[in-house]
mmCIF file of C-alpha atoms in Angstrom:
data_model
loop_
_atom_site.group_PDB
_atom_site.id
_atom_site.type_symbol
_atom_site.label_atom_id
_atom_site.label_comp_id
_atom_site.label_asym_id
_atom_site.label_seq_id
_atom_site.Cartn_x
_atom_site.Cartn_y
_atom_site.Cartn_z
ATOM 1 C CA MET L 1260 7.581 7.614 -12.446
ATOM 2 C CA SER L 1261 4.774 9.556 -10.781
ATOM 3 C CA LYS L 1262 4.792 10.160 -7.077
ATOM 4 C CA GLY L 1263 3.185 7.437 -5.020
ATOM 5 C CA ILE L 1264 1.479 7.993 -1.713
ATOM 6 C CA ILE L 1265 2.679 6.926 1.712
ATOM 7 C CA LEU L 1266 -0.308 7.152 3.975
ATOM 8 C CA CYS L 1267 -0.009 7.163 7.789
ATOM 9 C CA VAL L 1268 -3.201 6.652 9.874
ATOM 10 C CA ASP L 1269 -3.329 7.027 13.657
ATOM 11 C CA ASP L 1270 -5.772 8.683 16.026
ATOM 12 C CA ASP L 1271 -2.858 10.089 18.048
ATOM 13 C CA SER L 1272 -1.814 13.402 16.514
ATOM 14 C CA THR L 1273 1.600 13.226 18.297
ATOM 15 C CA VAL L 1274 2.377 9.926 16.535
ATOM 16 C CA LEU L 1275 1.060 11.227 13.227
ATOM 17 C CA ASN L 1276 3.236 14.367 13.368
ATOM 18 C CA ALA L 1277 6.322 12.258 14.216
ATOM 19 C CA LEU L 1278 5.552 9.936 11.294
ATOM 20 C CA ARG L 1279 5.027 12.781 8.864
ATOM 21 C CA THR L 1280 8.321 14.454 9.929
ATOM 22 C CA LEU L 1281 10.382 11.270 9.865
ATOM 23 C CA ILE L 1282 8.947 9.821 6.654
ATOM 24 C CA GLY L 1283 8.774 13.141 4.892
ATOM 25 C CA LYS L 1284 12.390 13.869 5.605
ATOM 26 C CA ILE L 1285 13.509 10.591 4.037
ATOM 27 C CA PHE L 1286 10.871 9.892 1.345
ATOM 28 C CA GLY L 1287 9.233 13.241 0.744
ATOM 29 C CA ASN L 1288 11.094 14.102 -2.455
ATOM 30 C CA ASP L 1289 9.854 10.960 -4.231
ATOM 31 C CA HIS L 1290 6.505 10.313 -2.455
ATOM 32 C CA LEU L 1291 3.589 12.253 -1.236
ATOM 33 C CA VAL L 1292 3.317 11.653 2.599
ATOM 34 C CA GLU L 1293 -0.244 11.955 3.801
ATOM 35 C CA ILE L 1294 -1.661 11.612 7.334
ATOM 36 C CA ALA L 1295 -5.140 10.780 8.574
ATOM 37 C CA GLU L 1296 -6.502 10.733 12.126
ATOM 38 C CA SER L 1297 -9.168 8.154 11.259
ATOM 39 C CA ALA L 1298 -9.960 5.381 8.820
ATOM 40 C CA SER L 1299 -12.743 7.496 7.279
ATOM 41 C CA GLU L 1300 -10.352 10.407 6.675
ATOM 42 C CA ALA L 1301 -7.778 7.964 5.213
ATOM 43 C CA LEU L 1302 -10.327 6.568 2.782
ATOM 44 C CA GLU L 1303 -11.318 10.130 1.659
ATOM 45 C CA ILE L 1304 -7.740 11.136 1.139
ATOM 46 C CA ILE L 1305 -6.944 8.051 -0.905
ATOM 47 C CA GLU L 1306 -10.081 8.429 -2.952
ATOM 48 C CA ASP L 1307 -9.260 12.053 -3.749
ATOM 49 C CA HIS L 1308 -5.687 11.170 -4.832
ATOM 50 C CA HIS L 1309 -6.885 8.165 -6.810
ATOM 51 C CA LYS L 1310 -9.191 10.516 -8.876
ATOM 52 C CA ARG L 1311 -6.052 12.539 -9.670
ATOM 53 C CA GLY L 1312 -4.130 9.483 -10.782
ATOM 54 C CA LEU L 1313 -1.868 9.103 -7.776
ATOM 55 C CA GLN L 1314 -1.294 5.599 -6.544
ATOM 56 C CA LEU L 1315 -1.287 4.328 -2.908
ATOM 57 C CA SER L 1316 2.166 2.723 -2.431
ATOM 58 C CA VAL L 1317 2.359 2.165 1.330
ATOM 59 C CA VAL L 1318 -0.129 2.517 4.161
ATOM 60 C CA ILE L 1319 0.967 2.533 7.773
ATOM 61 C CA SER L 1320 -1.971 2.192 10.160
ATOM 62 C CA ASP L 1321 -2.416 2.067 13.900
ATOM 63 C CA TYR L 1322 -4.500 -0.897 15.118
ATOM 64 C CA ILE L 1323 -6.697 0.670 17.809
ATOM 65 C CA MET L 1324 -8.733 3.591 16.424
ATOM 66 C CA PRO L 1325 -12.319 4.768 16.848
ATOM 67 C CA TRP L 1326 -14.937 3.934 14.166
ATOM 68 C CA MET L 1327 -12.816 1.393 12.346
ATOM 69 C CA ARG L 1328 -9.848 -0.578 13.643
ATOM 70 C CA GLY L 1329 -6.593 -0.653 11.645
ATOM 71 C CA ASP L 1330 -7.028 -4.235 10.548
ATOM 72 C CA GLU L 1331 -10.452 -3.441 9.097
ATOM 73 C CA LEU L 1332 -9.014 -0.363 7.304
ATOM 74 C CA LEU L 1333 -6.132 -2.383 5.857
ATOM 75 C CA ILE L 1334 -8.583 -5.100 4.635
ATOM 76 C CA LYS L 1335 -10.771 -2.379 2.983
ATOM 77 C CA LEU L 1336 -7.745 -0.775 1.363
ATOM 78 C CA HIS L 1337 -6.490 -4.167 0.217
ATOM 79 C CA GLU L 1338 -9.799 -4.777 -1.555
ATOM 80 C CA MET L 1339 -9.578 -1.416 -3.256
ATOM 81 C CA TYR L 1340 -5.758 -1.260 -3.865
ATOM 82 C CA PRO L 1341 -4.357 -4.800 -3.609
ATOM 83 C CA ALA L 1342 -0.916 -3.739 -4.745
ATOM 84 C CA ALA L 1343 -0.397 -1.274 -1.830
ATOM 85 C CA ILE L 1344 1.894 -2.465 0.877
ATOM 86 C CA LYS L 1345 0.293 -2.566 4.288
ATOM 87 C CA ILE L 1346 2.081 -1.982 7.624
ATOM 88 C CA MET L 1347 0.433 -2.038 10.990
ATOM 89 C CA LEU L 1348 1.598 -0.187 14.124
ATOM 90 C CA THR L 1349 0.260 -1.083 17.516
ATOM 91 C CA GLY L 1350 0.925 -0.739 21.191
ATOM 92 C CA GLN L 1351 -1.638 -3.522 21.951
ATOM 93 C CA SER L 1352 -0.550 -7.063 22.741
ATOM 94 C CA ASP L 1353 -3.709 -8.563 21.106
ATOM 95 C CA LEU L 1354 -2.503 -10.266 17.951
ATOM 96 C CA GLU L 1355 -5.939 -11.262 16.562
ATOM 97 C CA GLY L 1356 -6.116 -8.045 14.472
ATOM 98 C CA VAL L 1357 -2.618 -8.673 13.198
ATOM 99 C CA LYS L 1358 -3.503 -12.239 12.184
ATOM 100 C CA LYS L 1359 -6.626 -10.939 10.499
ATOM 101 C CA ALA L 1360 -4.662 -8.321 8.556
ATOM 102 C CA ILE L 1361 -2.037 -10.936 7.592
ATOM 103 C CA ASN L 1362 -4.685 -13.259 6.236
ATOM 104 C CA ASP L 1363 -7.194 -10.761 4.705
ATOM 105 C CA ALA L 1364 -5.027 -7.752 3.799
ATOM 106 C CA ASN L 1365 -1.668 -9.280 2.908
ATOM 107 C CA LEU L 1366 -0.016 -7.445 5.800
ATOM 108 C CA TYR L 1367 3.587 -6.758 4.960
ATOM 109 C CA ARG L 1368 4.829 -6.061 8.460
ATOM 110 C CA PHE L 1369 3.676 -5.485 12.011
ATOM 111 C CA ILE L 1370 5.598 -3.014 14.163
ATOM 112 C CA GLU L 1371 5.080 -2.533 17.855
ATOM 113 C CA LYS L 1372 4.847 0.922 19.405
ATOM 114 C CA PRO L 1373 6.946 2.658 20.447
ATOM 115 C CA PHE L 1374 8.593 2.034 17.098
ATOM 116 C CA ASN L 1375 12.304 2.418 16.353
ATOM 117 C CA ASN L 1376 12.833 5.156 13.746
ATOM 118 C CA ALA L 1377 15.609 3.303 11.963
ATOM 119 C CA ASP L 1378 13.506 0.100 11.807
ATOM 120 C CA LEU L 1379 10.498 1.928 10.483
ATOM 121 C CA ILE L 1380 12.580 3.678 7.724
ATOM 122 C CA LEU L 1381 14.104 0.300 6.730
ATOM 123 C CA THR L 1382 10.688 -1.251 6.653
ATOM 124 C CA ILE L 1383 9.251 1.557 4.466
ATOM 125 C CA ARG L 1384 12.285 1.391 2.131
ATOM 126 C CA SER L 1385 11.821 -2.353 1.743
ATOM 127 C CA ALA L 1386 8.077 -1.958 1.258
ATOM 128 C CA LEU L 1387 8.606 0.600 -1.479
ATOM 129 C CA ARG L 1388 11.068 -1.675 -3.268
ATOM 130 C CA ALA L 1389 8.596 -4.551 -3.074
ATOM 131 C CA PHE L 1390 5.772 -2.271 -4.405
ATOM 132 C CA HIS L 1391 7.819 -1.023 -7.334
ATOM 133 C CA HIS L 1392 9.200 -4.468 -8.133
ATOM 134 C CA GLU L 1393 5.637 -5.944 -8.255
ATOM 135 C CA ALA L 1394 4.520 -3.070 -10.419
ATOM 136 C CA GLN L 1395 7.372 -3.670 -12.836
ATOM 137 C CA LEU L 1396 6.644 -7.430 -12.976
ATOM 138 C CA ASN L 1397 2.988 -6.742 -13.610
ATOM 139 C CA ALA L 1398 3.849 -4.398 -16.503
ATOM 140 C CA GLU L 1399 6.144 -7.091 -17.975
ATOM 141 C CA ILE L 1400 3.414 -9.662 -17.696
ATOM 142 C CA ASP L 1401 0.919 -7.300 -19.351
ATOM 143 C CA ALA L 1402 3.384 -6.722 -22.225
ATOM 144 C CA LEU L 1403 3.879 -10.455 -22.640
ATOM 145 C CA LYS L 1404 0.106 -11.061 -22.697
ATOM 146 C CA LEU L 1405 -0.287 -8.394 -25.374
ATOM 147 C CA GLN L 1406 2.460 -10.081 -27.465
ATOM 148 C CA LEU L 1407 0.752 -13.492 -27.069
ATOM 149 C CA GLU L 1408 -2.586 -11.977 -28.140
ATOM 150 C CA GLN L 1409 -0.978 -10.441 -31.199
ATOM 151 C CA LYS L 1410 0.699 -13.770 -32.082
ATOM 152 C CA ASP L 1411 -2.580 -15.601 -31.573
ATOM 153 C CA GLY L 1412 -4.275 -13.116 -33.967
ATOM 154 C CA GLU L 1413 -1.540 -13.658 -36.504
ATOM 155 C CA LEU L 1414 -1.956 -17.442 -36.211
ATOM 156 C CA ALA L 1415 -5.667 -17.161 -36.608
ATOM 157 C CA GLN L 1416 -5.157 -15.099 -39.816
ATOM 158 C CA LEU L 1417 -2.657 -17.651 -41.156
ATOM 159 C CA ARG L 1418 -5.080 -20.487 -40.480
ATOM 160 C CA GLY L 1419 -7.850 -18.574 -42.183
ATOM 161 C CA THR L 1420 -5.644 -17.896 -45.202
ATOM 162 C CA ALA L 1421 -4.528 -21.564 -45.359
ATOM 163 C CA THR L 1422 -8.060 -22.910 -45.453
ATOM 164 C CA ALA L 1423 -9.350 -20.405 -47.945
#
């Protein structure tokens, strides 16, 4: 299995460094941990990695950021990479963005700041399991579709032979 990407987005460099250290220590052997200080930087990073064949597995985004809020970023990423698991961090009590992300970006989990390290790690671990489980199911569905198409082709040949 190729390395997936865990992307952390926050305009606070202290939070980003803490996330990179914590997540890198636990998941860094199996996943590429990337950080971005803005939504635009996050989109650039993901686009670059996508061109190299790396897949976005999990994105953890702050809600309040300049240029583009976290809910908007998660919605955009969901449109581009619907299988990626989306997690939102926020210190704000306004839940409108969380509701928007739940409805429009398939938000996996919302975590309030300051976050608990153990809770965040458990959430990421669970998110990665969900991501890989869905990928496995999709691969099995694709294989079954291919088998059905092959059987359909065989049936069509048999029908053509029977009428000839």
